PDB file of C-alpha atoms in Angstrom:
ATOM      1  CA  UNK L   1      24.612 -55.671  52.469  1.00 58.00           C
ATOM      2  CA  UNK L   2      27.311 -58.042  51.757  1.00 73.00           C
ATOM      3  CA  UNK L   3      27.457 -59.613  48.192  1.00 83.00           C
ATOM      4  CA  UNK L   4      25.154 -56.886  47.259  1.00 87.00           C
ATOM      5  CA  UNK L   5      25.517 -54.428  44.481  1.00 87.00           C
ATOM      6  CA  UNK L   6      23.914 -51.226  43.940  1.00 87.00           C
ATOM      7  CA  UNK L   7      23.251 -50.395  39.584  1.00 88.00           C
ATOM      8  CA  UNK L   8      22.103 -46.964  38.807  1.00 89.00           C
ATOM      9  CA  UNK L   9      20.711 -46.326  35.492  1.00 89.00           C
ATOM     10  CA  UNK L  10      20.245 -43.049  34.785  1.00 87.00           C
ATOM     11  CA  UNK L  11      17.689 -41.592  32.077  1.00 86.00           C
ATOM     12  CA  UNK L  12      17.979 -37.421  31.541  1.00 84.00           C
ATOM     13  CA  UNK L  13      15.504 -36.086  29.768  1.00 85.00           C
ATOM     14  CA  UNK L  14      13.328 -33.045  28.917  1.00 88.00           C
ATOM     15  CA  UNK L  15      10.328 -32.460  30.915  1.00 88.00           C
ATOM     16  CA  UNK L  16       7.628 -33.330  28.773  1.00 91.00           C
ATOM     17  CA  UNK L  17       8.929 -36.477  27.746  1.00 91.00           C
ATOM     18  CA  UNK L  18       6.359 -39.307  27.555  1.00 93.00           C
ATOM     19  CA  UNK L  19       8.883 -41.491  29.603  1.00 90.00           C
ATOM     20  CA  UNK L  20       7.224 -39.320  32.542  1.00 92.00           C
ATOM     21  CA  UNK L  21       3.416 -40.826  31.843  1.00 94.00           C
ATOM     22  CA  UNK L  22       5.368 -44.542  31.928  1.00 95.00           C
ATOM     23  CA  UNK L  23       4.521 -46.838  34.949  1.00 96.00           C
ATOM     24  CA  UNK L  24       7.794 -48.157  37.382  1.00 94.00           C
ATOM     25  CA  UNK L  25       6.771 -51.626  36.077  1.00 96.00           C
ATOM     26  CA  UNK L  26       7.244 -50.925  32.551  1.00 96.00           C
ATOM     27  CA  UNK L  27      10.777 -48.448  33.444  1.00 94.00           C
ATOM     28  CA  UNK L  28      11.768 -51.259  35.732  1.00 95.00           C
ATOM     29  CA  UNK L  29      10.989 -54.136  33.048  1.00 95.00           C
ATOM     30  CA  UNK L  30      12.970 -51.652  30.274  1.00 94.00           C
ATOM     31  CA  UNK L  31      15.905 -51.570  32.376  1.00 93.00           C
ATOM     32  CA  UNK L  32      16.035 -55.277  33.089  1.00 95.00           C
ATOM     33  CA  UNK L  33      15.673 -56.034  29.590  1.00 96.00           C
ATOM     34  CA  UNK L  34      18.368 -54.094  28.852  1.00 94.00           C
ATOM     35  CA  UNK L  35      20.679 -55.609  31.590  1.00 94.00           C
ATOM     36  CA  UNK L  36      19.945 -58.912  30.526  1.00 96.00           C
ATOM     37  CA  UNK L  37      21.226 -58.693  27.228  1.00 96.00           C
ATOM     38  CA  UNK L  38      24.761 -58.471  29.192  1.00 94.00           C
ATOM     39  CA  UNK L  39      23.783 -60.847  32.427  1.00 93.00           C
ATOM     40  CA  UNK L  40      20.631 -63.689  31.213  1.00 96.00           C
ATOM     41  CA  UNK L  41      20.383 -64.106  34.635  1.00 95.00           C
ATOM     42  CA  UNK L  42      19.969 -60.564  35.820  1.00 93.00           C
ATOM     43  CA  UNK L  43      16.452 -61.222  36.995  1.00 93.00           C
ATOM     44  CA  UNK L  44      17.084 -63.925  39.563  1.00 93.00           C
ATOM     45  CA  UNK L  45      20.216 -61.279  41.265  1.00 92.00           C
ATOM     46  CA  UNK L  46      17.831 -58.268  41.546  1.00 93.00           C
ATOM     47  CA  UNK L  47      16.673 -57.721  45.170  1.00 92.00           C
ATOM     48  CA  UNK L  48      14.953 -55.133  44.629  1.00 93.00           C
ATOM     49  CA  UNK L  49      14.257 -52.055  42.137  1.00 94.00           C
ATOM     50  CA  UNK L  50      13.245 -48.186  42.712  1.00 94.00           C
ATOM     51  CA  UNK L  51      12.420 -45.431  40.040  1.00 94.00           C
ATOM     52  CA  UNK L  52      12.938 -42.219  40.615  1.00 91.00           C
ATOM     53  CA  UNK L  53      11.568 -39.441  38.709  1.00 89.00           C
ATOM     54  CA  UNK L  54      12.130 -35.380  38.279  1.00 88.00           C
ATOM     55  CA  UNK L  55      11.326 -33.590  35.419  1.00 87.00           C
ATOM     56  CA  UNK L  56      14.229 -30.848  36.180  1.00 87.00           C
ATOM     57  CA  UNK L  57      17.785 -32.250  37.026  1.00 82.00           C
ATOM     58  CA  UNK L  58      21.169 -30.990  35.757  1.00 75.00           C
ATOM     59  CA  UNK L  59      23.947 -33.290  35.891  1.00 72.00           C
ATOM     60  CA  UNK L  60      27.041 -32.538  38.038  1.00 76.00           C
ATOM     61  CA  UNK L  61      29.841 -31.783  36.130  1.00 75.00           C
ATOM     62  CA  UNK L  62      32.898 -32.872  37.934  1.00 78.00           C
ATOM     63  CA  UNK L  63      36.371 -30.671  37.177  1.00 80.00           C
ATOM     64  CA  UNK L  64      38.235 -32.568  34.182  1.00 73.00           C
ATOM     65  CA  UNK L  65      35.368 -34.203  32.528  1.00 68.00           C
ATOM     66  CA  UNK L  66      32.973 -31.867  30.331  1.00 63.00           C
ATOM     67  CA  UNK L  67      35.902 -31.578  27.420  1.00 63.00           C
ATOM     68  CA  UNK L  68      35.773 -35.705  27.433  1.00 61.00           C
ATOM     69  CA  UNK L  69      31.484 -35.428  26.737  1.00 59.00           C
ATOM     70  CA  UNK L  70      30.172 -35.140  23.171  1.00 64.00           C
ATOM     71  CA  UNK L  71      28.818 -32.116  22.303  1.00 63.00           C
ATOM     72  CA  UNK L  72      24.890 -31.559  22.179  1.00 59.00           C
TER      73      UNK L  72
END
């Protein structure tokens, strides 16, 4: 939609991570807490708000980037 901006914050972590047993409200309300420390007024932008959640993801690693990440 025009005007409209899409923010994806991502959150890898291992399976059994109690961020799994969390409810969307409270991942939601962590995010926008988070945002708002950058925009007050985050809250009155947002539209709407998904989360999205699977235990076992791998990042893509595009060519030309993995030397730039931090080690583990």
């Amino acid at each position: 939609m025009a005007g409209h901006h899409l923010v994806y914050l991502p959150r890898y972590d291992v399976p059994d991570s109690p961020w799994f047993e969390r409810s969307e409200a409270e991942i939601t309300e962590e995010g926008l807490a988070g945002l708002a420390r950058i925009w007050p007024e985050i809250r009155s932008w947002v539209v709407s708000t998904r989360v999205h959640r699977e235990r076992r993801v791998q990042a893509l690693w595009l060519p030309g980037t993995r030397q730039r990440t931090s080690p583990l």
